[in-house]
Coordinates of C-alpha atoms in Angstrom, one line a residue:
M140 CA 0.0 0.1 0.1
V141 CA 1.1 3.5 -0.7
T142 CA 0.8 6.1 2.0
A143 CA 1.7 9.8 2.2
S144 CA 4.9 10.6 4.6
T145 CA 5.0 14.0 6.1
P146 CA 8.2 15.0 7.8
A147 CA 6.0 17.2 10.0
D148 CA 5.3 13.6 11.7
D149 CA 8.9 13.7 13.3
G150 CA 9.1 17.5 13.6
T151 CA 11.3 18.5 11.2
V152 CA 9.2 20.0 8.1
D153 CA 5.6 21.2 9.0
G154 CA 4.0 21.2 5.4
V155 CA 0.9 23.4 6.9
A156 CA 3.1 25.9 8.5
I157 CA 5.0 26.6 5.2
S158 CA 1.6 26.6 3.1
R159 CA 0.5 29.4 5.3
R160 CA 3.6 31.4 5.3
L161 CA 3.6 31.0 1.4
L162 CA -0.1 32.1 1.2
L163 CA 0.5 35.2 3.5
A164 CA 3.5 36.0 1.0
A165 CA 1.6 35.6 -2.2
A166 CA -1.4 38.0 0.1
V167 CA 1.2 40.5 0.6
C168 CA 2.6 40.7 -2.6
V169 CA -0.7 41.2 -4.3
G170 CA -1.2 44.2 -1.9
I171 CA 2.2 45.8 -2.9
A172 CA 1.1 45.3 -6.5
V173 CA -2.2 46.9 -6.0
L174 CA -0.3 49.5 -3.7
A175 CA 2.1 50.1 -6.7
Y176 CA -0.4 50.3 -9.1
L177 CA -2.3 52.8 -7.0
L178 CA 0.6 55.0 -6.4
M179 CA 2.7 54.7 -9.7
V180 CA 0.0 54.9 -12.2
R181 CA -3.1 56.5 -10.7
T182 CA -1.3 59.4 -9.2
A183 CA 0.5 62.3 -10.7
L184 CA 3.4 62.2 -8.6
G185 CA 3.8 58.4 -9.5
Q186 CA 3.4 59.1 -13.3
R187 CA 5.8 62.2 -13.0
F188 CA 8.4 59.6 -11.4
D189 CA 7.3 56.8 -14.2
N190 CA 7.5 59.2 -17.1
A191 CA 10.8 60.6 -16.1
A192 CA 12.5 57.3 -15.5
L193 CA 11.1 56.3 -19.1
I194 CA 12.6 59.6 -20.5
G195 CA 15.9 58.9 -18.6
A196 CA 16.4 55.5 -20.1
S197 CA 16.6 57.4 -23.5
Q198 CA 19.6 59.5 -22.2
Q199 CA 21.6 56.2 -21.7
D200 CA 24.4 55.2 -23.8
Y201 CA 22.9 54.4 -27.2
T202 CA 24.9 51.3 -28.1
E203 CA 23.7 49.9 -24.4
R204 CA 19.8 50.6 -25.6
V205 CA 20.7 48.7 -28.7
N206 CA 22.3 45.7 -27.2
D207 CA 19.9 45.9 -24.1
S208 CA 16.8 45.4 -26.9
F209 CA 18.7 42.8 -28.5
F210 CA 19.6 40.8 -25.4
I211 CA 15.8 41.0 -24.8
A212 CA 14.5 40.1 -28.2
H213 CA 16.7 37.3 -28.9
T214 CA 17.1 35.2 -25.2
I215 CA 13.7 35.7 -23.4
A216 CA 11.4 33.4 -25.3
T217 CA 14.4 30.7 -25.5
A218 CA 15.3 31.1 -22.1
F219 CA 11.6 30.9 -20.7
F220 CA 10.6 27.7 -22.8
L221 CA 14.0 26.0 -21.9
S222 CA 13.4 26.8 -18.1
L223 CA 9.9 25.1 -18.5
A224 CA 11.4 22.1 -20.2
I225 CA 13.8 21.9 -17.2
V226 CA 11.1 22.2 -14.8
I227 CA 9.2 19.3 -16.2
T228 CA 12.2 17.2 -16.8
L229 CA 13.2 17.6 -13.2
G230 CA 9.7 16.6 -12.1
I231 CA 9.8 13.5 -14.2
F232 CA 13.1 12.4 -13.2
R233 CA 12.7 12.9 -9.8
R234 CA 9.0 11.5 -9.7
R235 CA 7.6 15.0 -8.7
W236 CA 5.7 15.1 -12.4
R237 CA 2.8 16.9 -10.3
L238 CA 5.0 19.5 -9.1
G239 CA 6.9 20.0 -12.6
L240 CA 3.7 20.2 -14.6
S241 CA 2.0 22.4 -11.9
L242 CA 5.3 24.9 -11.9
G243 CA 5.1 25.1 -15.9
V244 CA 1.5 26.0 -16.2
V245 CA 1.9 28.6 -13.4
A246 CA 4.9 30.1 -15.2
V247 CA 2.5 30.1 -18.5
L248 CA -0.4 31.5 -16.6
A249 CA 1.8 34.3 -15.0
V250 CA 2.8 35.6 -18.3
L251 CA -0.9 35.5 -19.5
V252 CA -2.1 37.2 -16.0
T253 CA 0.0 40.1 -16.3
H254 CA -0.7 40.8 -20.3
A255 CA -4.3 40.4 -19.5
L256 CA -3.9 42.6 -16.3
K257 CA -2.4 45.3 -18.2
V258 CA -4.4 45.3 -21.7
K259 CA -7.8 44.5 -20.0
V260 CA -7.9 45.7 -16.1
L261 CA -5.3 48.3 -14.9
T262 CA -5.8 51.2 -17.2
R263 CA -3.5 54.2 -17.3
P264 CA -5.2 57.4 -17.0
V265 CA -3.4 60.6 -18.5
L266 CA -2.9 62.6 -15.3
V267 CA 0.1 64.3 -16.3
A268 CA 1.4 66.2 -19.9
T269 CA 4.1 63.7 -20.4
D270 CA 1.8 61.1 -21.2
N271 CA 0.9 62.8 -24.3
V272 CA 4.8 62.7 -25.1
V273 CA 5.6 59.3 -24.0
A274 CA 3.7 55.8 -24.3
A275 CA 0.2 56.7 -23.2
Y276 CA -1.3 53.0 -23.1
N277 CA -1.3 50.5 -20.6
T278 CA 2.1 49.3 -19.8
Y279 CA 1.7 47.8 -16.0
P280 CA 2.6 45.3 -15.4
S281 CA 5.5 44.0 -17.6
G282 CA 5.2 40.9 -19.6
H283 CA 8.7 40.7 -20.3
T284 CA 9.6 41.1 -16.9
A285 CA 7.1 38.5 -15.8
T286 CA 8.5 35.8 -18.4
A287 CA 11.7 36.3 -16.9
I288 CA 10.9 36.2 -13.4
A289 CA 8.5 33.4 -13.6
A290 CA 11.1 31.3 -15.1
A291 CA 13.5 31.8 -12.2
L292 CA 11.2 31.4 -9.6
V293 CA 9.7 27.8 -10.9
L294 CA 13.2 26.8 -11.2
V295 CA 13.9 27.8 -7.7
V296 CA 11.0 25.7 -6.4
A297 CA 11.4 22.7 -8.7
C298 CA 15.0 22.1 -8.1
P299 CA 16.2 19.8 -5.0
S300 CA 16.6 21.9 -2.0
R301 CA 20.5 21.6 -1.8
F302 CA 20.9 23.3 -5.4
R303 CA 18.1 26.1 -4.4
G304 CA 20.4 28.4 -3.5
A305 CA 22.8 28.7 -6.6
V306 CA 20.0 28.6 -8.6
A307 CA 18.2 31.4 -7.4
V308 CA 21.4 33.2 -7.4
L309 CA 22.0 32.2 -11.1
A310 CA 18.5 32.7 -12.7
G311 CA 17.7 35.4 -10.2
A312 CA 20.8 37.4 -12.0
Y313 CA 19.1 36.6 -15.5
A314 CA 15.5 38.0 -14.2
A315 CA 16.9 41.2 -12.9
V316 CA 18.8 41.8 -15.9
I317 CA 15.4 41.2 -18.1
A318 CA 13.8 43.8 -15.6
Q319 CA 16.3 46.4 -16.1
D320 CA 17.0 46.1 -19.5
V321 CA 13.1 46.6 -20.5
Q322 CA 13.6 50.1 -18.7
T323 CA 16.9 50.9 -20.2
A324 CA 15.9 49.9 -23.8
G325 CA 12.8 52.1 -23.3
W326 CA 10.0 49.2 -23.4
H327 CA 8.8 49.8 -20.1
R328 CA 8.1 51.9 -17.1
P329 CA 9.8 51.1 -13.7
S330 CA 6.1 50.5 -12.2
D331 CA 5.7 47.8 -14.9
A332 CA 8.5 45.6 -13.8
I333 CA 8.0 46.1 -9.9
G334 CA 4.4 45.1 -10.5
A335 CA 5.3 42.4 -12.5
A336 CA 7.5 40.9 -9.9
F337 CA 5.2 40.9 -6.9
V338 CA 2.3 39.3 -9.2
V339 CA 4.6 36.4 -10.3
F340 CA 5.7 35.7 -7.0
A341 CA 2.2 35.7 -5.8
L342 CA 1.3 33.1 -8.5
V343 CA 4.0 30.9 -7.9
A344 CA 3.9 30.8 -3.9
V345 CA 0.2 29.8 -4.3
V346 CA 1.2 27.0 -6.4
A347 CA 4.0 25.9 -3.7
A348 CA 1.8 26.5 -0.9
A349 CA -0.9 24.3 -2.4
F350 CA 1.7 21.2 -2.9
A351 CA 3.3 22.2 0.7
R352 CA -0.4 21.7 2.1
W353 CA -1.7 18.6 0.2
R354 CA 1.5 16.6 -0.8
P355 CA 4.4 14.9 1.2
I356 CA 7.6 16.7 1.9
S357 CA 11.0 15.3 2.1
V358 CA 13.9 16.9 4.1
G359 CA 17.0 18.2 1.7
S360 CA 20.0 20.1 2.4
Q361 CA 20.5 24.2 2.2
Q362 CA 24.2 24.0 1.6
T363 CA 24.1 26.2 -1.2
H364 CA 21.6 28.8 0.7
A365 CA 24.6 29.8 2.8
V366 CA 26.5 31.2 -0.2
A367 CA 23.1 32.7 -1.8
Y368 CA 22.2 34.7 1.1
P369 CA 25.1 36.9 1.2
I370 CA 25.4 37.4 -2.3
L371 CA 21.6 38.4 -2.1
A372 CA 22.4 40.5 0.6
V373 CA 25.2 42.5 -0.9
A374 CA 22.8 42.8 -4.2
W375 CA 20.1 44.1 -1.5
L376 CA 22.3 46.6 0.2
T377 CA 23.9 48.2 -2.8
S378 CA 20.8 48.5 -4.7
G379 CA 19.0 49.4 -1.3
F380 CA 21.7 52.7 -1.0
F381 CA 21.6 53.7 -5.0
S382 CA 17.9 53.6 -5.0
A383 CA 17.6 55.7 -1.9
Y384 CA 20.2 58.1 -3.1
N385 CA 18.5 58.5 -6.5
A386 CA 15.1 58.7 -5.0
A387 CA 16.3 61.6 -2.7
R388 CA 17.2 63.7 -5.7
A389 CA 14.7 62.7 -8.0
L390 CA 11.3 62.9 -6.2
K391 CA 12.4 66.2 -4.4
V392 CA 12.0 68.3 -7.7
L393 CA 9.4 65.9 -9.4
R394 CA 7.1 67.1 -6.1
T395 CA 7.1 70.5 -7.2
T396 CA 7.0 70.4 -11.2
S397 CA 4.1 69.7 -13.1
D398 CA 5.8 67.4 -15.8
A399 CA 8.6 65.2 -16.3
V400 CA 9.5 67.0 -19.5
S401 CA 10.6 70.0 -17.9
V402 CA 13.1 69.0 -15.4
T403 CA 16.8 68.8 -16.2
P404 CA 18.4 65.7 -17.9
T405 CA 20.1 65.0 -14.5
L406 CA 17.0 64.6 -12.6
R407 CA 15.5 62.5 -15.4
N408 CA 18.9 60.4 -14.9
D409 CA 18.3 60.1 -11.4
A410 CA 14.8 58.8 -11.7
H411 CA 16.0 56.3 -14.3
Q412 CA 18.9 55.1 -11.7
F413 CA 16.7 54.9 -8.8
S414 CA 14.2 52.7 -10.7
I415 CA 17.2 50.2 -11.8
A416 CA 18.4 50.0 -8.3
L417 CA 14.9 49.6 -7.0
T418 CA 14.1 47.1 -9.4
V419 CA 17.3 44.8 -8.4
L420 CA 16.6 45.4 -4.6
I421 CA 13.1 43.8 -5.0
I422 CA 14.3 41.1 -7.2
A423 CA 16.6 40.0 -4.7
S424 CA 14.2 40.3 -1.6
L425 CA 11.8 38.3 -3.4
L426 CA 14.3 35.5 -3.9
A427 CA 15.7 35.5 -0.3
A428 CA 12.0 35.3 0.9
L429 CA 11.4 32.3 -1.5
L430 CA 14.5 30.6 -0.1
G431 CA 13.7 31.0 3.7
L432 CA 9.8 30.5 3.2
L433 CA 11.0 27.1 1.7
G434 CA 14.0 26.4 3.6
A435 CA 15.1 22.5 3.4
A436 CA 11.7 21.3 2.1
D437 CA 11.7 19.3 -1.1
L438 CA 7.9 19.5 -2.3
D439 CA 5.8 16.7 -3.9
A440 CA 8.2 13.8 -2.4
P441 CA 7.2 10.5 -3.8
R442 CA 5.4 8.7 -1.4
R443 CA 6.8 5.8 0.8
R444 CA 5.6 2.2 0.2
T445 CA 5.3 0.2 3.2
A446 CA 4.7 -3.3 3.6
T447 CA 1.5 -4.8 5.0
A448 CA 0.7 -8.2 6.3

């Protein structure tokens, strides 16, 4: 007979507690995504900042912007489908096909949800004159950023716990590069990348919570976490410093001006640099949070077979 074996029985892992923490994190991320939309898209100050950062991107080195556009266009689809193939293959070979398939589905769903939110739900009212100059159509949240972050997060959840820290750093670095590049290339405003990150994390966390609650969990190793946490901490502290520094400079002027076009190129550059640093800060925070929430738990463990008389 096949029976479910939960490590919570011996006190090492409590699947219900992990599930609750993941659901709480998902709810917090949804709240932050909504708050970011209300503050950055539905207020005049938020739109001035968003637009100043977008215009500031056009002031960056032309070659860099072209290279960023080329990199996004030629890698994002390949990287996304490769990550799905890896996740599903891991699920099959590790006898966790439900987890692999579910994570593949939620990654695709995350991209579709962000697109639907952008096109149909989260409209962008014209509150400042700049929206008549730059992209006035709906751009929140960013589908490109959602694609990269979804790939990174599902890989972290699907891989064995002993490799999870390394995967978080490597896949997270790629996601951070894409989230920055879509802004530097002028494809998206900063709010778009920020919103996408939180929406995708919430969706992946809900699926992980379901498996933690309803499927067996095995206990693995956290050996690469000890390396990942310091790396993420350095990224967090560095980006936090630069985001605070540039935010203070940019927002001081944007609070008193009527239009992002009228501010100096230096201030628009400050807004852009703030958005880049803030994006890295958020992605590093989400990856560290996911590592902490999962810990050594290896989801969807194969059920143990026990002999019966």
